[in-house]
Short mmCIF file of C-alpha atoms in Angstrom, two decimals:
data_model
loop_
_atom_site.label_atom_id
_atom_site.label_comp_id
_atom_site.label_asym_id
_atom_site.label_seq_id
_atom_site.Cartn_x
_atom_site.Cartn_y
_atom_site.Cartn_z
CA UNK A 1 100.85 105.33 137.38
CA UNK A 2 101.20 105.35 133.98
CA UNK A 3 99.40 102.61 131.82
CA UNK A 4 100.99 100.91 129.23
CA UNK A 5 99.71 98.68 126.28
CA UNK A 6 102.19 96.28 125.43
CA UNK A 7 101.88 94.35 121.78
CA UNK A 8 102.39 90.89 122.93
CA UNK A 9 103.29 88.40 119.78
CA UNK A 10 103.49 85.03 122.26
CA UNK A 11 106.94 85.08 122.36
CA UNK A 12 109.65 85.46 125.04
CA UNK A 13 110.47 88.85 123.80
CA UNK A 14 107.00 90.79 124.07
CA UNK A 15 106.41 88.60 127.55
CA UNK A 16 109.72 90.11 128.96
CA UNK A 17 108.89 93.58 127.95
CA UNK A 18 105.63 93.01 129.52
CA UNK A 19 107.04 91.75 132.93
CA UNK A 20 109.53 94.61 132.76
CA UNK A 21 106.67 97.37 132.35
CA UNK A 22 104.93 95.83 135.25
CA UNK A 23 108.11 95.59 137.56
CA UNK A 24 108.58 99.12 136.53
CA UNK A 25 105.48 100.13 138.31
CA UNK A 26 103.44 100.52 135.14
CA UNK A 27 99.77 99.53 134.81
CA UNK A 28 99.84 97.07 132.15
CA UNK A 29 97.38 95.96 129.40
CA UNK A 30 98.60 93.24 126.88
CA UNK A 31 96.97 93.33 123.60
CA UNK A 32 97.96 90.97 120.43
CA UNK A 33 97.12 92.31 116.99
CA UNK A 34 95.37 89.36 115.06
CA UNK A 35 96.82 90.00 111.79
CA UNK A 36 96.77 86.58 109.77
CA UNK A 37 95.52 83.00 109.95
CA UNK A 38 96.93 80.25 107.67
CA UNK A 39 94.67 77.55 106.03
CA UNK A 40 94.26 75.55 108.85
CA UNK A 41 93.12 78.18 111.33
CA UNK A 42 96.39 78.80 113.09
CA UNK A 43 97.75 82.34 114.05
CA UNK A 44 101.19 83.55 112.50
CA UNK A 45 104.05 83.58 114.50
CA UNK A 46 103.53 87.36 115.24
CA UNK A 47 100.09 86.78 117.19
CA UNK A 48 100.41 83.22 118.68
CA UNK A 49 97.25 84.12 120.92
CA UNK A 50 97.22 81.16 123.16
CA UNK A 51 100.63 81.72 124.31
CA UNK A 52 100.22 85.34 124.75
CA UNK A 53 97.17 84.88 127.01
CA UNK A 54 99.03 82.23 128.92
CA UNK A 55 101.84 84.75 129.53
CA UNK A 56 98.93 87.41 130.27
CA UNK A 57 97.53 85.15 132.92
CA UNK A 58 101.22 84.36 134.58
CA UNK A 59 101.67 88.28 135.06
CA UNK A 60 97.97 88.98 136.04
CA UNK A 61 97.52 91.59 133.50
CA UNK A 62 94.45 92.46 131.52
CA UNK A 63 94.83 90.89 127.85
CA UNK A 64 92.81 91.47 124.51
CA UNK A 65 92.86 90.64 121.22
CA UNK A 66 92.45 93.22 118.37
CA UNK A 67 91.27 91.65 114.86
CA UNK A 68 93.25 93.45 112.38
CA UNK A 69 93.14 90.44 109.46
CA UNK A 70 91.62 92.99 106.70
CA UNK A 71 93.79 95.62 107.28
CA UNK A 72 97.01 93.65 107.23
CA UNK A 73 95.81 92.07 104.08
CA UNK A 74 95.21 95.43 102.60
CA UNK A 75 98.53 97.21 104.14
CA UNK A 76 101.05 94.40 104.07
CA UNK A 77 100.38 90.99 102.06
CA UNK A 78 99.08 92.61 98.93
CA UNK A 79 101.84 95.41 98.77
CA UNK A 80 103.97 92.67 99.39
CA UNK A 81 102.68 90.38 96.18
CA UNK A 82 102.61 93.65 93.95
CA UNK A 83 106.12 94.25 94.55
CA UNK A 84 107.35 90.82 94.03
CA UNK A 85 105.39 90.53 90.67
CA UNK A 86 106.87 93.72 89.60
CA UNK A 87 110.45 92.37 90.14
CA UNK A 88 111.06 94.26 93.54
CA UNK A 89 112.17 92.56 96.91
CA UNK A 90 110.24 94.01 99.46
CA UNK A 91 110.52 93.50 103.54
CA UNK A 92 106.86 93.74 104.32
CA UNK A 93 107.83 94.08 108.28
CA UNK A 94 109.15 97.60 107.76
CA UNK A 95 105.79 98.87 106.24
CA UNK A 96 103.97 96.77 108.86
CA UNK A 97 105.37 98.33 111.67
CA UNK A 98 104.08 101.84 110.53
CA UNK A 99 101.15 101.59 108.49
CA UNK A 100 99.33 98.53 110.71
CA UNK A 101 101.13 97.75 113.86
CA UNK A 102 102.14 100.96 115.91
CA UNK A 103 99.02 102.70 114.29
CA UNK A 104 96.61 99.92 115.64
CA UNK A 105 98.53 99.84 119.10
CA UNK A 106 98.37 103.77 119.48
CA UNK A 107 94.79 103.34 118.31
CA UNK A 108 94.39 100.98 120.97
CA UNK A 109 96.32 102.95 123.70
CA UNK A 110 93.93 105.79 122.87
CA UNK A 111 90.68 103.82 123.08
CA UNK A 112 92.14 102.39 126.72
CA UNK A 113 93.29 105.99 127.74
CA UNK A 114 96.98 104.89 127.90
CA UNK A 115 100.10 106.84 128.04
CA UNK A 116 102.29 104.53 125.71
CA UNK A 117 102.73 101.07 123.90
CA UNK A 118 105.62 98.77 124.67
CA UNK A 119 107.33 96.42 122.68
CA UNK A 120 109.79 93.74 122.69
CA UNK A 121 112.14 95.34 120.00
CA UNK A 122 115.82 95.33 120.58
CA UNK A 123 116.05 98.92 120.18
CA UNK A 124 116.56 102.29 122.15
CA UNK A 125 114.06 104.99 122.08
CA UNK A 126 115.95 108.66 122.31
CA UNK A 127 115.10 112.51 122.23
CA UNK A 128 117.74 114.39 120.88
CA UNK A 129 118.69 117.84 121.51
CA UNK A 130 116.37 119.09 118.70
CA UNK A 131 113.58 117.68 120.16
CA UNK A 132 113.28 114.99 117.60
CA UNK A 133 112.58 111.29 118.46
CA UNK A 134 114.76 108.49 116.57
CA UNK A 135 116.31 104.76 117.68
CA UNK A 136 119.61 104.22 118.65
CA UNK A 137 120.64 100.60 117.83
CA UNK A 138 120.52 97.79 120.64
CA UNK A 139 123.51 97.61 122.84
CA UNK A 140 123.52 93.98 122.06
CA UNK A 141 124.23 94.92 118.54
CA UNK A 142 123.58 91.11 116.81
CA UNK A 143 120.07 91.30 117.87
CA UNK A 144 119.16 95.30 116.89
CA UNK A 145 116.15 95.95 115.11
CA UNK A 146 116.22 99.40 114.25
CA UNK A 147 116.42 98.71 110.66
CA UNK A 148 112.85 97.32 110.72
CA UNK A 149 111.67 100.48 112.48
CA UNK A 150 113.07 103.28 110.15
CA UNK A 151 109.28 104.00 108.97
CA UNK A 152 107.68 105.02 112.11
CA UNK A 153 106.53 108.75 112.56
CA UNK A 154 107.60 111.38 115.51
CA UNK A 155 104.17 110.89 117.25
CA UNK A 156 104.56 106.82 117.02
CA UNK A 157 108.17 106.94 118.53
CA UNK A 158 107.12 109.59 121.12
CA UNK A 159 104.49 106.95 122.22
CA UNK A 160 106.65 104.24 122.42
CA UNK A 161 108.84 102.36 125.19
CA UNK A 162 111.61 99.62 124.57
CA UNK A 163 113.01 98.10 127.59
CA UNK A 164 114.77 95.33 126.04
CA UNK A 165 117.32 97.95 124.09
CA UNK A 166 120.23 97.20 126.77
CA UNK A 167 119.57 93.30 127.07
CA UNK A 168 121.16 90.43 125.11
CA UNK A 169 118.86 87.80 124.06
CA UNK A 170 120.25 85.56 126.67
CA UNK A 171 119.64 87.97 129.38
CA UNK A 172 116.13 88.43 128.37
CA UNK A 173 115.76 84.52 128.57
CA UNK A 174 117.26 84.39 131.91
CA UNK A 175 114.58 86.95 133.30
CA UNK A 176 111.47 85.05 131.82
CA UNK A 177 112.90 81.97 133.37
CA UNK A 178 113.56 83.63 136.64
CA UNK A 179 109.91 85.04 136.46
CA UNK A 180 108.48 81.57 135.60
CA UNK A 181 107.07 83.15 132.17
CA UNK A 182 106.02 80.16 130.16
CA UNK A 183 107.66 80.90 127.11
CA UNK A 184 110.92 81.42 128.54
CA UNK A 185 112.43 78.65 126.43
CA UNK A 186 110.44 79.39 123.37
CA UNK A 187 112.55 79.70 119.77
CA UNK A 188 112.86 82.48 117.95
CA UNK A 189 110.98 82.57 114.61
CA UNK A 190 113.00 83.49 111.55
CA UNK A 191 110.44 83.58 109.01
CA UNK A 192 107.98 86.32 107.66
CA UNK A 193 104.71 85.77 109.57
CA UNK A 194 102.52 85.22 106.61
CA UNK A 195 104.96 82.55 104.93
CA UNK A 196 105.40 80.02 107.53
CA UNK A 197 107.18 77.72 105.26
CA UNK A 198 109.40 80.36 103.68
CA UNK A 199 108.28 79.70 100.11
CA UNK A 200 107.39 83.06 98.78
CA UNK A 201 106.94 82.27 95.43
CA UNK A 202 104.26 79.48 96.46
CA UNK A 203 102.67 82.39 98.52
CA UNK A 204 102.43 84.71 95.68
CA UNK A 205 101.18 82.28 93.25
CA UNK A 206 98.39 81.08 95.61
CA UNK A 207 97.53 84.68 96.68
CA UNK A 208 97.98 86.47 93.68
CA UNK A 209 94.76 88.46 92.48
CA UNK A 210 95.68 87.93 88.69
CA UNK A 211 98.04 85.06 86.95
CA UNK A 212 101.44 85.41 87.72
CA UNK A 213 104.08 85.70 84.84
CA UNK A 214 105.73 82.24 84.10
CA UNK A 215 108.78 81.41 82.52
CA UNK A 216 111.00 83.60 80.48
CA UNK A 217 114.66 84.27 79.85
CA UNK A 218 118.14 84.41 81.94
CA UNK A 219 120.06 87.25 79.86
CA UNK A 220 123.35 88.56 80.54
CA UNK A 221 124.05 92.43 81.04
CA UNK A 222 123.99 92.89 77.33
CA UNK A 223 120.73 91.09 76.72
CA UNK A 224 122.11 87.63 75.25
CA UNK A 225 119.87 84.88 76.08
CA UNK A 226 121.83 82.43 78.85
CA UNK A 227 118.74 80.11 79.24
CA UNK A 228 115.10 79.98 80.75
CA UNK A 229 113.90 81.01 84.33
CA UNK A 230 110.79 79.51 85.80
CA UNK A 231 109.26 82.62 86.66
CA UNK A 232 110.41 86.28 88.32
CA UNK A 233 109.08 85.81 91.62
CA UNK A 234 111.44 82.74 92.22
CA UNK A 235 114.59 85.25 92.31
CA UNK A 236 116.14 88.06 93.89
CA UNK A 237 118.84 90.32 93.27
CA UNK A 238 122.02 88.56 94.70
CA UNK A 239 120.78 85.08 94.70
CA UNK A 240 123.26 82.43 93.71
CA UNK A 241 121.43 79.12 94.72
CA UNK A 242 118.62 77.63 92.84
CA UNK A 243 119.10 79.21 89.68
CA UNK A 244 118.96 75.94 87.49
CA UNK A 245 121.49 77.07 85.12
CA UNK A 246 125.31 76.15 84.49
CA UNK A 247 127.61 78.63 83.25
CA UNK A 248 131.08 76.99 84.41
CA UNK A 249 131.58 79.73 86.99
CA UNK A 250 129.53 81.32 89.85
CA UNK A 251 126.57 83.36 88.48
CA UNK A 252 124.45 85.66 90.25
CA UNK A 253 121.14 87.58 89.86
CA UNK A 254 121.88 91.03 89.14
CA UNK A 255 118.67 92.69 87.79
CA UNK A 256 114.85 91.55 87.60
CA UNK A 257 112.98 93.11 84.52
CA UNK A 258 109.50 92.43 84.93
CA UNK A 259 108.71 94.51 81.98
CA UNK A 260 110.24 91.88 79.85
CA UNK A 261 110.12 89.03 82.20
CA UNK A 262 113.72 88.80 82.07
CA UNK A 263 116.47 87.81 84.99
CA UNK A 264 119.81 89.41 84.38
CA UNK A 265 122.62 87.16 85.25
CA UNK A 266 126.04 88.62 86.12
CA UNK A 267 129.82 87.57 87.55
CA UNK A 268 129.88 88.70 91.38
CA UNK A 269 131.99 91.55 90.86
CA UNK A 270 129.20 93.04 88.33
CA UNK A 271 126.88 92.96 91.38
CA UNK A 272 128.57 96.06 93.07
CA UNK A 273 127.18 99.70 92.63
CA UNK A 274 128.08 103.07 94.40
CA UNK A 275 125.27 105.10 93.54
CA UNK A 276 121.55 104.26 94.84
CA UNK A 277 118.50 106.47 94.87
CA UNK A 278 115.52 105.88 97.69
CA UNK A 279 112.06 106.88 97.38
CA UNK A 280 109.28 106.81 100.20
CA UNK A 281 112.04 108.37 102.40
CA UNK A 282 111.26 109.02 106.10
CA UNK A 283 113.65 110.75 108.34
CA UNK A 284 113.57 110.82 111.71
CA UNK A 285 116.41 112.31 113.41
CA UNK A 286 116.25 115.65 111.20
CA UNK A 287 113.57 117.18 109.62
CA UNK A 288 115.27 117.77 106.11
CA UNK A 289 118.19 116.99 104.25
CA UNK A 290 119.77 120.56 103.77
CA UNK A 291 123.37 119.36 103.00
CA UNK A 292 125.44 116.61 102.25
CA UNK A 293 125.23 114.34 105.18
CA UNK A 294 128.10 111.63 105.87
CA UNK A 295 126.55 108.51 107.61
CA UNK A 296 126.36 104.38 107.48
CA UNK A 297 123.94 102.90 105.13
CA UNK A 298 122.39 99.44 105.45
CA UNK A 299 120.78 98.04 102.32
CA UNK A 300 119.68 94.94 103.92
CA UNK A 301 118.86 93.74 107.49
CA UNK A 302 121.82 91.85 107.90
CA UNK A 303 124.10 94.38 106.54
CA UNK A 304 126.70 95.62 108.80
CA UNK A 305 126.73 98.99 107.30
CA UNK A 306 129.12 101.03 104.62
CA UNK A 307 129.78 104.71 104.85
CA UNK A 308 128.23 107.14 102.46
CA UNK A 309 126.90 110.61 101.81
CA UNK A 310 123.40 111.12 101.35
CA UNK A 311 121.63 114.19 99.83
CA UNK A 312 118.09 115.63 98.80
CA UNK A 313 118.07 114.49 94.99
CA UNK A 314 115.75 117.55 94.42
CA UNK A 315 112.70 115.33 93.59
CA UNK A 316 111.58 114.16 97.01
CA UNK A 317 114.06 111.11 96.73
CA UNK A 318 117.32 110.96 98.51
CA UNK A 319 120.93 110.17 96.50
CA UNK A 320 123.10 107.97 98.55
CA UNK A 321 126.72 107.95 97.08
CA UNK A 322 128.78 105.00 98.99
CA UNK A 323 132.49 105.53 99.91
CA UNK A 324 132.94 102.01 98.23
CA UNK A 325 130.68 100.00 96.00
CA UNK A 326 128.32 98.10 98.06
CA UNK A 327 127.12 94.40 96.92
CA UNK A 328 123.48 93.83 95.30
CA UNK A 329 121.39 96.53 96.51
CA UNK A 330 118.17 95.51 95.70
CA UNK A 331 115.43 97.74 94.59
CA UNK A 332 112.43 97.08 96.95
CA UNK A 333 114.22 96.71 100.11
CA UNK A 334 115.06 99.32 102.45
CA UNK A 335 118.16 101.56 102.88
CA UNK A 336 118.65 102.83 106.17
CA UNK A 337 120.77 105.36 107.16
CA UNK A 338 122.75 106.16 110.83
CA UNK A 339 124.59 108.66 112.56
CA UNK A 340 127.85 108.32 114.52
CA UNK A 341 126.12 107.72 117.48
CA UNK A 342 124.28 104.93 115.92
CA UNK A 343 121.09 106.65 115.45
CA UNK A 344 118.56 106.37 112.81
CA UNK A 345 118.71 109.35 110.64
CA UNK A 346 115.72 107.91 108.54
CA UNK A 347 115.71 105.70 105.67
CA UNK A 348 113.82 104.76 102.24
CA UNK A 349 112.81 102.25 99.41
CA UNK A 350 115.76 101.50 96.65
CA UNK A 351 114.35 102.72 93.83
CA UNK A 352 117.50 102.56 91.47
CA UNK A 353 120.73 101.27 91.49
CA UNK A 354 123.74 102.66 89.50
CA UNK A 355 127.62 103.01 89.22
CA UNK A 356 128.44 106.63 88.37
#
């Protein structure tokens, strides 16, 4: 009987993951990574220990909590703060998966002599004919989470099971209800786990190690001053609402210049670009980009994807040339590449955006 460590957040997806692993005959151990505590001492939505423990009791499986608070601060929240202060728009979940979550789960699996880790992500683990591991999009495309997983290593994917990849959310909730799991009706979280109220700027101001830059100038693409902004951490590329400036026509954030404390505003048609350069690239389905490779690229989590060619930029980075310009590609966000079979080729962090 193979032994599997199931990462349990306290939500319905990880609960059903544990249930399905046990039903399939695995020797299941539940593990919650305690990553963060709020000021009032509550756990984040990624580690609601009380709910996870109740589920483990209902399934009659061993359950453990692994304290990762210090590592989470070092590897997730501090980089998140630094990126926002530098004028970029990070997605902390992608880095957390590789640098903390999977590392800790696999380390725990080794310590407990387990064969695999399993999670409640909506994605399909596949091994390709070339011997490499990657993820194929979930069958229920509206719940697909492969974008968040592009940073995982070959070793991490090879050790991972994801039983929800072929299920819809309704099916998952029905399984939980039929199994009598106490979190069957628990709502999904839509927030970043360590910013429970959704106020990124407030979180950054409270937790930054140094003073955060205050008000500066709104400027147009030619550098003309349009007004005053309240601090670059309050803005992201593509933003329209909450700018606090009236131009007589719709205006959007096009660029954030931390070096001059400026926020560049532009009309919507000026948000589009057809070339993106990515850094910190991780490839999955292939080991190297030896030629121009056609693919579909997502430049944000909710993006439906755009046709493009990707190629080695010659400096360890990847150049993306889109067939049609894409809207509001934001430095700091991930650009993730898919092949025609909806498998992850890989991805990287957007470093430069241009037209050419």
